[in-house]
PDB file of N, CA and C in Angstrom:
ATOM      1  N   MET A  12       0.819  -1.201   0.000  1.00  0.00           N
ATOM      2  CA  MET A  12       0.000   0.000   0.000  1.00  0.00           C
ATOM      3  C   MET A  12       0.858   1.259   0.000  1.00  0.00           C
ATOM      4  N   SER A  13       1.965   1.263   0.759  1.00  0.00           N
ATOM      5  CA  SER A  13       2.773   2.481   0.837  1.00  0.00           C
ATOM      6  C   SER A  13       3.443   2.789  -0.500  1.00  0.00           C
ATOM      7  N   ARG A  14       3.815   1.771  -1.267  1.00  0.00           N
ATOM      8  CA  ARG A  14       4.415   2.038  -2.580  1.00  0.00           C
ATOM      9  C   ARG A  14       3.407   2.718  -3.494  1.00  0.00           C
ATOM     10  N   PHE A  15       2.167   2.268  -3.448  1.00  0.00           N
ATOM     11  CA  PHE A  15       1.110   2.865  -4.259  1.00  0.00           C
ATOM     12  C   PHE A  15       0.884   4.321  -3.856  1.00  0.00           C
ATOM     13  N   ALA A  16       0.794   4.570  -2.568  1.00  0.00           N
ATOM     14  CA  ALA A  16       0.558   5.931  -2.084  1.00  0.00           C
ATOM     15  C   ALA A  16       1.739   6.828  -2.425  1.00  0.00           C
ATOM     16  N   ASP A  17       2.959   6.355  -2.223  1.00  0.00           N
ATOM     17  CA  ASP A  17       4.132   7.174  -2.526  1.00  0.00           C
ATOM     18  C   ASP A  17       4.149   7.581  -4.000  1.00  0.00           C
ATOM     19  N   TYR A  18       3.830   6.662  -4.895  1.00  0.00           N
ATOM     20  CA  TYR A  18       3.826   6.958  -6.328  1.00  0.00           C
ATOM     21  C   TYR A  18       2.833   8.076  -6.634  1.00  0.00           C
ATOM     22  N   ASN A  19       1.617   7.953  -6.109  1.00  0.00           N
ATOM     23  CA  ASN A  19       0.591   8.960  -6.376  1.00  0.00           C
ATOM     24  C   ASN A  19       0.909  10.294  -5.723  1.00  0.00           C
ATOM     25  N   ILE A  20       1.469  10.254  -4.549  1.00  0.00           N
ATOM     26  CA  ILE A  20       1.816  11.500  -3.865  1.00  0.00           C
ATOM     27  C   ILE A  20       2.944  12.210  -4.596  1.00  0.00           C
ATOM     28  N   LYS A  21       3.902  11.464  -5.112  1.00  0.00           N
ATOM     29  CA  LYS A  21       5.017  12.078  -5.834  1.00  0.00           C
ATOM     30  C   LYS A  21       4.561  12.753  -7.125  1.00  0.00           C
ATOM     31  N   LYS A  22       3.416  12.345  -7.676  1.00  0.00           N
ATOM     32  CA  LYS A  22       2.900  12.958  -8.898  1.00  0.00           C
ATOM     33  C   LYS A  22       2.239  14.312  -8.638  1.00  0.00           C
ATOM     34  N   ILE A  23       1.933  14.624  -7.388  1.00  0.00           N
ATOM     35  CA  ILE A  23       1.245  15.870  -7.059  1.00  0.00           C
ATOM     36  C   ILE A  23       2.209  17.048  -7.212  1.00  0.00           C
ATOM     37  N   THR A  24       1.750  18.094  -7.862  1.00  0.00           N
ATOM     38  CA  THR A  24       2.549  19.310  -7.986  1.00  0.00           C
ATOM     39  C   THR A  24       2.524  20.039  -6.649  1.00  0.00           C
ATOM     40  N   PRO A  25       3.684  20.351  -6.083  1.00  0.00           N
ATOM     41  CA  PRO A  25       3.700  21.016  -4.779  1.00  0.00           C
ATOM     42  C   PRO A  25       3.112  22.424  -4.850  1.00  0.00           C
ATOM     43  N   TYR A  26       2.535  22.843  -3.753  1.00  0.00           N
ATOM     44  CA  TYR A  26       1.958  24.180  -3.640  1.00  0.00           C
ATOM     45  C   TYR A  26       3.072  25.215  -3.568  1.00  0.00           C
ATOM     46  N   VAL A  27       2.933  26.272  -4.339  1.00  0.00           N
ATOM     47  CA  VAL A  27       3.878  27.382  -4.292  1.00  0.00           C
ATOM     48  C   VAL A  27       3.124  28.580  -3.733  1.00  0.00           C
ATOM     49  N   PRO A  28       3.524  29.076  -2.564  1.00  0.00           N
ATOM     50  CA  PRO A  28       2.780  30.183  -1.973  1.00  0.00           C
ATOM     51  C   PRO A  28       2.867  31.436  -2.836  1.00  0.00           C
ATOM     52  N   GLY A  29       1.765  32.143  -2.896  1.00  0.00           N
ATOM     53  CA  GLY A  29       1.716  33.364  -3.694  1.00  0.00           C
ATOM     54  C   GLY A  29       1.805  34.604  -2.828  1.00  0.00           C
ATOM     55  N   GLU A  30       1.626  35.726  -3.460  1.00  0.00           N
ATOM     56  CA  GLU A  30       1.677  37.004  -2.759  1.00  0.00           C
ATOM     57  C   GLU A  30       0.473  37.120  -1.826  1.00  0.00           C
ATOM     58  N   GLN A  31       0.706  37.638  -0.656  1.00  0.00           N
ATOM     59  CA  GLN A  31      -0.354  37.783   0.330  1.00  0.00           C
ATOM     60  C   GLN A  31      -0.923  39.202   0.282  1.00  0.00           C
ATOM     61  N   PRO A  32      -2.253  39.337   0.381  1.00  0.00           N
ATOM     62  CA  PRO A  32      -2.849  40.674   0.366  1.00  0.00           C
ATOM     63  C   PRO A  32      -2.430  41.472   1.600  1.00  0.00           C
ATOM     64  N   ARG A  33      -2.185  42.736   1.423  1.00  0.00           N
ATOM     65  CA  ARG A  33      -1.745  43.604   2.518  1.00  0.00           C
ATOM     66  C   ARG A  33      -2.912  44.373   3.146  1.00  0.00           C
ATOM     67  N   LYS A  34      -4.009  44.483   2.435  1.00  0.00           N
ATOM     68  CA  LYS A  34      -5.137  45.263   2.938  1.00  0.00           C
ATOM     69  C   LYS A  34      -5.905  44.462   3.985  1.00  0.00           C
ATOM     70  N   GLN A  35      -6.399  45.145   4.994  1.00  0.00           N
ATOM     71  CA  GLN A  35      -7.100  44.499   6.102  1.00  0.00           C
ATOM     72  C   GLN A  35      -8.462  43.946   5.698  1.00  0.00           C
ATOM     73  N   ARG A  36      -9.018  44.402   4.608  1.00  0.00           N
ATOM     74  CA  ARG A  36     -10.368  43.960   4.258  1.00  0.00           C
ATOM     75  C   ARG A  36     -10.418  42.519   3.761  1.00  0.00           C
ATOM     76  N   TYR A  37      -9.259  41.935   3.477  1.00  0.00           N
ATOM     77  CA  TYR A  37      -9.210  40.551   3.016  1.00  0.00           C
ATOM     78  C   TYR A  37      -8.959  39.610   4.186  1.00  0.00           C
ATOM     79  N   ILE A  38      -9.602  38.465   4.161  1.00  0.00           N
ATOM     80  CA  ILE A  38      -9.326  37.404   5.130  1.00  0.00           C
ATOM     81  C   ILE A  38      -8.580  36.314   4.370  1.00  0.00           C
ATOM     82  N   LYS A  39      -7.352  36.047   4.769  1.00  0.00           N
ATOM     83  CA  LYS A  39      -6.546  35.027   4.093  1.00  0.00           C
ATOM     84  C   LYS A  39      -7.083  33.640   4.452  1.00  0.00           C
ATOM     85  N   LEU A  40      -7.379  32.868   3.455  1.00  0.00           N
ATOM     86  CA  LEU A  40      -7.855  31.506   3.678  1.00  0.00           C
ATOM     87  C   LEU A  40      -6.839  30.474   3.210  1.00  0.00           C
ATOM     88  N   ASN A  41      -5.746  30.919   2.604  1.00  0.00           N
ATOM     89  CA  ASN A  41      -4.799  29.987   2.006  1.00  0.00           C
ATOM     90  C   ASN A  41      -3.570  29.719   2.867  1.00  0.00           C
ATOM     91  N   THR A  42      -3.537  30.194   4.092  1.00  0.00           N
ATOM     92  CA  THR A  42      -2.325  30.053   4.899  1.00  0.00           C
ATOM     93  C   THR A  42      -2.551  29.281   6.200  1.00  0.00           C
ATOM     94  N   ASN A  43      -3.711  28.681   6.357  1.00  0.00           N
ATOM     95  CA  ASN A  43      -4.026  27.946   7.587  1.00  0.00           C
ATOM     96  C   ASN A  43      -3.931  28.822   8.825  1.00  0.00           C
ATOM     97  N   GLU A  44      -4.206  30.095   8.673  1.00  0.00           N
ATOM     98  CA  GLU A  44      -4.215  31.013   9.803  1.00  0.00           C
ATOM     99  C   GLU A  44      -5.656  31.392  10.101  1.00  0.00           C
ATOM    100  N   ASN A  45      -6.005  31.378  11.362  1.00  0.00           N
ATOM    101  CA  ASN A  45      -7.339  31.774  11.773  1.00  0.00           C
ATOM    102  C   ASN A  45      -7.365  33.290  11.913  1.00  0.00           C
ATOM    103  N   PRO A  46      -8.285  33.971  11.228  1.00  0.00           N
ATOM    104  CA  PRO A  46      -8.320  35.426  11.315  1.00  0.00           C
ATOM    105  C   PRO A  46      -8.896  35.935  12.636  1.00  0.00           C
ATOM    106  N   TYR A  47      -9.400  35.041  13.460  1.00  0.00           N
ATOM    107  CA  TYR A  47     -10.030  35.442  14.713  1.00  0.00           C
ATOM    108  C   TYR A  47      -9.206  34.949  15.899  1.00  0.00           C
ATOM    109  N   PRO A  48      -9.191  35.704  16.985  1.00  0.00           N
ATOM    110  CA  PRO A  48      -8.430  35.262  18.162  1.00  0.00           C
ATOM    111  C   PRO A  48      -9.126  34.077  18.836  1.00  0.00           C
ATOM    112  N   PRO A  49      -8.403  33.342  19.699  1.00  0.00           N
ATOM    113  CA  PRO A  49      -9.043  32.235  20.414  1.00  0.00           C
ATOM    114  C   PRO A  49     -10.121  32.754  21.361  1.00  0.00           C
ATOM    115  N   SER A  50     -11.089  31.900  21.633  1.00  0.00           N
ATOM    116  CA  SER A  50     -12.169  32.288  22.540  1.00  0.00           C
ATOM    117  C   SER A  50     -11.635  32.393  23.965  1.00  0.00           C
ATOM    118  N   PRO A  51     -12.298  33.153  24.818  1.00  0.00           N
ATOM    119  CA  PRO A  51     -11.876  33.239  26.219  1.00  0.00           C
ATOM    120  C   PRO A  51     -11.819  31.864  26.900  1.00  0.00           C
ATOM    121  N   LYS A  52     -12.730  30.957  26.535  1.00  0.00           N
ATOM    122  CA  LYS A  52     -12.702  29.610  27.127  1.00  0.00           C
ATOM    123  C   LYS A  52     -11.443  28.855  26.705  1.00  0.00           C
ATOM    124  N   ALA A  53     -11.037  29.002  25.444  1.00  0.00           N
ATOM    125  CA  ALA A  53      -9.824  28.332  24.968  1.00  0.00           C
ATOM    126  C   ALA A  53      -8.595  28.895  25.668  1.00  0.00           C
ATOM    127  N   ILE A  54      -8.554  30.191  25.849  1.00  0.00           N
ATOM    128  CA  ILE A  54      -7.430  30.820  26.552  1.00  0.00           C
ATOM    129  C   ILE A  54      -7.371  30.335  27.992  1.00  0.00           C
ATOM    130  N   ALA A  55      -8.520  30.293  28.662  1.00  0.00           N
ATOM    131  CA  ALA A  55      -8.563  29.825  30.055  1.00  0.00           C
ATOM    132  C   ALA A  55      -8.119  28.368  30.151  1.00  0.00           C
ATOM    133  N   ALA A  56      -8.542  27.538  29.200  1.00  0.00           N
ATOM    134  CA  ALA A  56      -8.146  26.124  29.212  1.00  0.00           C
ATOM    135  C   ALA A  56      -6.642  25.985  29.023  1.00  0.00           C
ATOM    136  N   ALA A  57      -6.063  26.762  28.121  1.00  0.00           N
ATOM    137  CA  ALA A  57      -4.616  26.705  27.894  1.00  0.00           C
ATOM    138  C   ALA A  57      -3.856  27.157  29.138  1.00  0.00           C
ATOM    139  N   ILE A  58      -4.320  28.212  29.764  1.00  0.00           N
ATOM    140  CA  ILE A  58      -3.660  28.714  30.976  1.00  0.00           C
ATOM    141  C   ILE A  58      -3.738  27.688  32.099  1.00  0.00           C
ATOM    142  N   SER A  59      -4.875  27.014  32.218  1.00  0.00           N
ATOM    143  CA  SER A  59      -5.036  26.042  33.310  1.00  0.00           C
ATOM    144  C   SER A  59      -4.131  24.822  33.155  1.00  0.00           C
ATOM    145  N   GLU A  60      -3.585  24.610  31.960  1.00  0.00           N
ATOM    146  CA  GLU A  60      -2.717  23.463  31.702  1.00  0.00           C
ATOM    147  C   GLU A  60      -1.233  23.826  31.688  1.00  0.00           C
ATOM    148  N   THR A  61      -0.885  25.057  32.032  1.00  0.00           N
ATOM    149  CA  THR A  61       0.514  25.492  31.933  1.00  0.00           C
ATOM    150  C   THR A  61       1.457  24.688  32.813  1.00  0.00           C
ATOM    151  N   TYR A  62       0.954  24.094  33.872  1.00  0.00           N
ATOM    152  CA  TYR A  62       1.825  23.303  34.745  1.00  0.00           C
ATOM    153  C   TYR A  62       2.389  22.076  34.025  1.00  0.00           C
ATOM    154  N   LYS A  63       1.812  21.703  32.884  1.00  0.00           N
ATOM    155  CA  LYS A  63       2.279  20.541  32.120  1.00  0.00           C
ATOM    156  C   LYS A  63       3.238  20.920  30.990  1.00  0.00           C
ATOM    157  N   TYR A  64       3.454  22.194  30.759  1.00  0.00           N
ATOM    158  CA  TYR A  64       4.210  22.638  29.589  1.00  0.00           C
ATOM    159  C   TYR A  64       5.672  22.214  29.595  1.00  0.00           C
ATOM    160  N   ASN A  65       6.179  21.778  30.720  1.00  0.00           N
ATOM    161  CA  ASN A  65       7.574  21.334  30.780  1.00  0.00           C
ATOM    162  C   ASN A  65       7.735  19.880  30.347  1.00  0.00           C
ATOM    163  N   LEU A  66       6.644  19.199  30.041  1.00  0.00           N
ATOM    164  CA  LEU A  66       6.671  17.786  29.664  1.00  0.00           C
ATOM    165  C   LEU A  66       6.340  17.614  28.183  1.00  0.00           C
ATOM    166  N   TYR A  67       6.919  16.589  27.575  1.00  0.00           N
ATOM    167  CA  TYR A  67       6.538  16.257  26.208  1.00  0.00           C
ATOM    168  C   TYR A  67       5.120  15.695  26.218  1.00  0.00           C
ATOM    169  N   PRO A  68       4.328  15.982  25.195  1.00  0.00           N
ATOM    170  CA  PRO A  68       2.981  15.412  25.133  1.00  0.00           C
ATOM    171  C   PRO A  68       3.037  13.922  24.805  1.00  0.00           C
ATOM    172  N   ASP A  69       1.960  13.242  25.091  1.00  0.00           N
ATOM    173  CA  ASP A  69       1.829  11.825  24.761  1.00  0.00           C
ATOM    174  C   ASP A  69       1.881  11.675  23.240  1.00  0.00           C
ATOM    175  N   PRO A  70       2.898  11.022  22.683  1.00  0.00           N
ATOM    176  CA  PRO A  70       3.020  10.926  21.224  1.00  0.00           C
ATOM    177  C   PRO A  70       1.895  10.126  20.575  1.00  0.00           C
ATOM    178  N   GLU A  71       1.227   9.295  21.344  1.00  0.00           N
ATOM    179  CA  GLU A  71       0.127   8.501  20.794  1.00  0.00           C
ATOM    180  C   GLU A  71      -1.232   9.166  21.007  1.00  0.00           C
ATOM    181  N   CYS A  72      -1.241  10.289  21.693  1.00  0.00           N
ATOM    182  CA  CYS A  72      -2.494  11.021  21.955  1.00  0.00           C
ATOM    183  C   CYS A  72      -3.563  10.081  22.507  1.00  0.00           C
ATOM    184  N   SER A  73      -3.192   9.298  23.500  1.00  0.00           N
ATOM    185  CA  SER A  73      -4.051   8.230  24.018  1.00  0.00           C
ATOM    186  C   SER A  73      -5.420   8.717  24.471  1.00  0.00           C
ATOM    187  N   VAL A  74      -5.454   9.786  25.257  1.00  0.00           N
ATOM    188  CA  VAL A  74      -6.739  10.277  25.770  1.00  0.00           C
ATOM    189  C   VAL A  74      -7.620  10.746  24.618  1.00  0.00           C
ATOM    190  N   LEU A  75      -7.055  11.520  23.700  1.00  0.00           N
ATOM    191  CA  LEU A  75      -7.819  12.006  22.549  1.00  0.00           C
ATOM    192  C   LEU A  75      -8.307  10.846  21.692  1.00  0.00           C
ATOM    193  N   THR A  76      -7.436   9.880  21.436  1.00  0.00           N
ATOM    194  CA  THR A  76      -7.804   8.729  20.614  1.00  0.00           C
ATOM    195  C   THR A  76      -8.954   7.952  21.247  1.00  0.00           C
ATOM    196  N   GLU A  77      -8.879   7.741  22.553  1.00  0.00           N
ATOM    197  CA  GLU A  77      -9.957   7.023  23.252  1.00  0.00           C
ATOM    198  C   GLU A  77     -11.270   7.791  23.172  1.00  0.00           C
ATOM    199  N   LYS A  78     -11.220   9.094  23.383  1.00  0.00           N
ATOM    200  CA  LYS A  78     -12.443   9.913  23.334  1.00  0.00           C
ATOM    201  C   LYS A  78     -13.043   9.921  21.925  1.00  0.00           C
ATOM    202  N   LEU A  79     -12.192  10.032  20.901  1.00  0.00           N
ATOM    203  CA  LEU A  79     -12.692  10.015  19.523  1.00  0.00           C
ATOM    204  C   LEU A  79     -13.318   8.672  19.170  1.00  0.00           C
ATOM    205  N   ALA A  80     -12.674   7.592  19.579  1.00  0.00           N
ATOM    206  CA  ALA A  80     -13.217   6.256  19.313  1.00  0.00           C
ATOM    207  C   ALA A  80     -14.579   6.094  19.982  1.00  0.00           C
ATOM    208  N   GLU A  81     -14.675   6.574  21.203  1.00  0.00           N
ATOM    209  CA  GLU A  81     -15.947   6.501  21.933  1.00  0.00           C
ATOM    210  C   GLU A  81     -17.005   7.374  21.258  1.00  0.00           C
ATOM    211  N   GLN A  82     -16.639   8.589  20.914  1.00  0.00           N
ATOM    212  CA  GLN A  82     -17.578   9.539  20.301  1.00  0.00           C
ATOM    213  C   GLN A  82     -18.149   9.015  18.984  1.00  0.00           C
ATOM    214  N   PHE A  83     -17.296   8.391  18.169  1.00  0.00           N
ATOM    215  CA  PHE A  83     -17.714   7.962  16.837  1.00  0.00           C
ATOM    216  C   PHE A  83     -17.978   6.462  16.732  1.00  0.00           C
ATOM    217  N   SER A  84     -17.966   5.780  17.875  1.00  0.00           N
ATOM    218  CA  SER A  84     -18.275   4.345  17.933  1.00  0.00           C
ATOM    219  C   SER A  84     -17.411   3.534  16.969  1.00  0.00           C
ATOM    220  N   VAL A  85     -16.109   3.780  17.024  1.00  0.00           N
ATOM    221  CA  VAL A  85     -15.160   3.012  16.226  1.00  0.00           C
ATOM    222  C   VAL A  85     -14.072   2.481  17.149  1.00  0.00           C
ATOM    223  N   ARG A  86     -13.299   1.535  16.643  1.00  0.00           N
ATOM    224  CA  ARG A  86     -12.204   0.988  17.443  1.00  0.00           C
ATOM    225  C   ARG A  86     -11.050   1.980  17.489  1.00  0.00           C
ATOM    226  N   ILE A  87     -10.299   1.944  18.562  1.00  0.00           N
ATOM    227  CA  ILE A  87      -9.139   2.824  18.724  1.00  0.00           C
ATOM    228  C   ILE A  87      -8.166   2.634  17.565  1.00  0.00           C
ATOM    229  N   GLU A  88      -8.038   1.414  17.065  1.00  0.00           N
ATOM    230  CA  GLU A  88      -7.116   1.122  15.969  1.00  0.00           C
ATOM    231  C   GLU A  88      -7.496   1.856  14.681  1.00  0.00           C
ATOM    232  N   ASN A  89      -8.739   2.334  14.601  1.00  0.00           N
ATOM    233  CA  ASN A  89      -9.209   3.033  13.405  1.00  0.00           C
ATOM    234  C   ASN A  89      -9.043   4.549  13.492  1.00  0.00           C
ATOM    235  N   ILE A  90      -8.422   5.019  14.552  1.00  0.00           N
ATOM    236  CA  ILE A  90      -8.192   6.457  14.739  1.00  0.00           C
ATOM    237  C   ILE A  90      -6.712   6.749  14.526  1.00  0.00           C
ATOM    238  N   PHE A  91      -6.424   7.766  13.738  1.00  0.00           N
ATOM    239  CA  PHE A  91      -5.037   8.208  13.541  1.00  0.00           C
ATOM    240  C   PHE A  91      -4.981   9.696  13.834  1.00  0.00           C
ATOM    241  N   VAL A  92      -4.131  10.075  14.759  1.00  0.00           N
ATOM    242  CA  VAL A  92      -4.002  11.473  15.160  1.00  0.00           C
ATOM    243  C   VAL A  92      -2.600  11.947  14.815  1.00  0.00           C
ATOM    244  N   GLY A  93      -2.501  13.142  14.263  1.00  0.00           N
ATOM    245  CA  GLY A  93      -1.195  13.700  13.928  1.00  0.00           C
ATOM    246  C   GLY A  93      -1.183  15.208  14.070  1.00  0.00           C
ATOM    247  N   ASN A  94       0.007  15.777  14.017  1.00  0.00           N
ATOM    248  CA  ASN A  94       0.180  17.230  14.084  1.00  0.00           C
ATOM    249  C   ASN A  94       0.104  17.818  12.685  1.00  0.00           C
ATOM    250  N   GLY A  95      -1.078  17.858  12.131  1.00  0.00           N
ATOM    251  CA  GLY A  95      -1.258  18.448  10.812  1.00  0.00           C
ATOM    252  C   GLY A  95      -1.097  17.449   9.685  1.00  0.00           C
ATOM    253  N   SER A  96      -1.488  17.882   8.507  1.00  0.00           N
ATOM    254  CA  SER A  96      -1.492  16.988   7.354  1.00  0.00           C
ATOM    255  C   SER A  96      -0.095  16.549   6.941  1.00  0.00           C
ATOM    256  N   ASP A  97       0.915  17.396   7.133  1.00  0.00           N
ATOM    257  CA  ASP A  97       2.280  16.991   6.770  1.00  0.00           C
ATOM    258  C   ASP A  97       2.706  15.750   7.543  1.00  0.00           C
ATOM    259  N   GLU A  98       2.449  15.740   8.836  1.00  0.00           N
ATOM    260  CA  GLU A  98       2.839  14.586   9.645  1.00  0.00           C
ATOM    261  C   GLU A  98       2.026  13.355   9.264  1.00  0.00           C
ATOM    262  N   VAL A  99       0.733  13.527   9.061  1.00  0.00           N
ATOM    263  CA  VAL A  99      -0.123  12.394   8.704  1.00  0.00           C
ATOM    264  C   VAL A  99       0.317  11.807   7.365  1.00  0.00           C
ATOM    265  N   LEU A 100       0.571  12.656   6.375  1.00  0.00           N
ATOM    266  CA  LEU A 100       1.003  12.168   5.064  1.00  0.00           C
ATOM    267  C   LEU A 100       2.368  11.504   5.118  1.00  0.00           C
ATOM    268  N   ALA A 101       3.213  11.920   6.034  1.00  0.00           N
ATOM    269  CA  ALA A 101       4.541  11.310   6.162  1.00  0.00           C
ATOM    270  C   ALA A 101       4.451   9.847   6.588  1.00  0.00           C
ATOM    271  N   PHE A 102       3.339   9.457   7.210  1.00  0.00           N
ATOM    272  CA  PHE A 102       3.174   8.078   7.655  1.00  0.00           C
ATOM    273  C   PHE A 102       2.666   7.163   6.554  1.00  0.00           C
ATOM    274  N   ILE A 103       2.262   7.732   5.432  1.00  0.00           N
ATOM    275  CA  ILE A 103       1.742   6.903   4.327  1.00  0.00           C
ATOM    276  C   ILE A 103       2.899   6.218   3.630  1.00  0.00           C
TER     277      ILE A 103
END
C-alpha cells in the first residue's frame, strides 16, 4: 500500500505560496491562519494546563484517541491522530 501511495503523492505538484494581500479587508484563507483570536474559554483552558508545559505530550495522543473512538463508535485502531497533514502524510 505504501508504494502505491508514494507513487501517487510524488505525482502531485507542490503548492507554491503566492503574494499575500496587505489590505485588512481581506481574510486570508490559504495560509491555515485563523483570522479570529481564540475564545476566552480556549485561553482559560490553555492557561489552566501550563503546569504541564515542561513535559513532552503523549506521542500517541491516548486520551484524545480514546475519546474520539468513543464519540464515533469506532475501534481505537481506526483512529489516527497527527500534528497536521504533513505529519499524517509522512506516515503513508
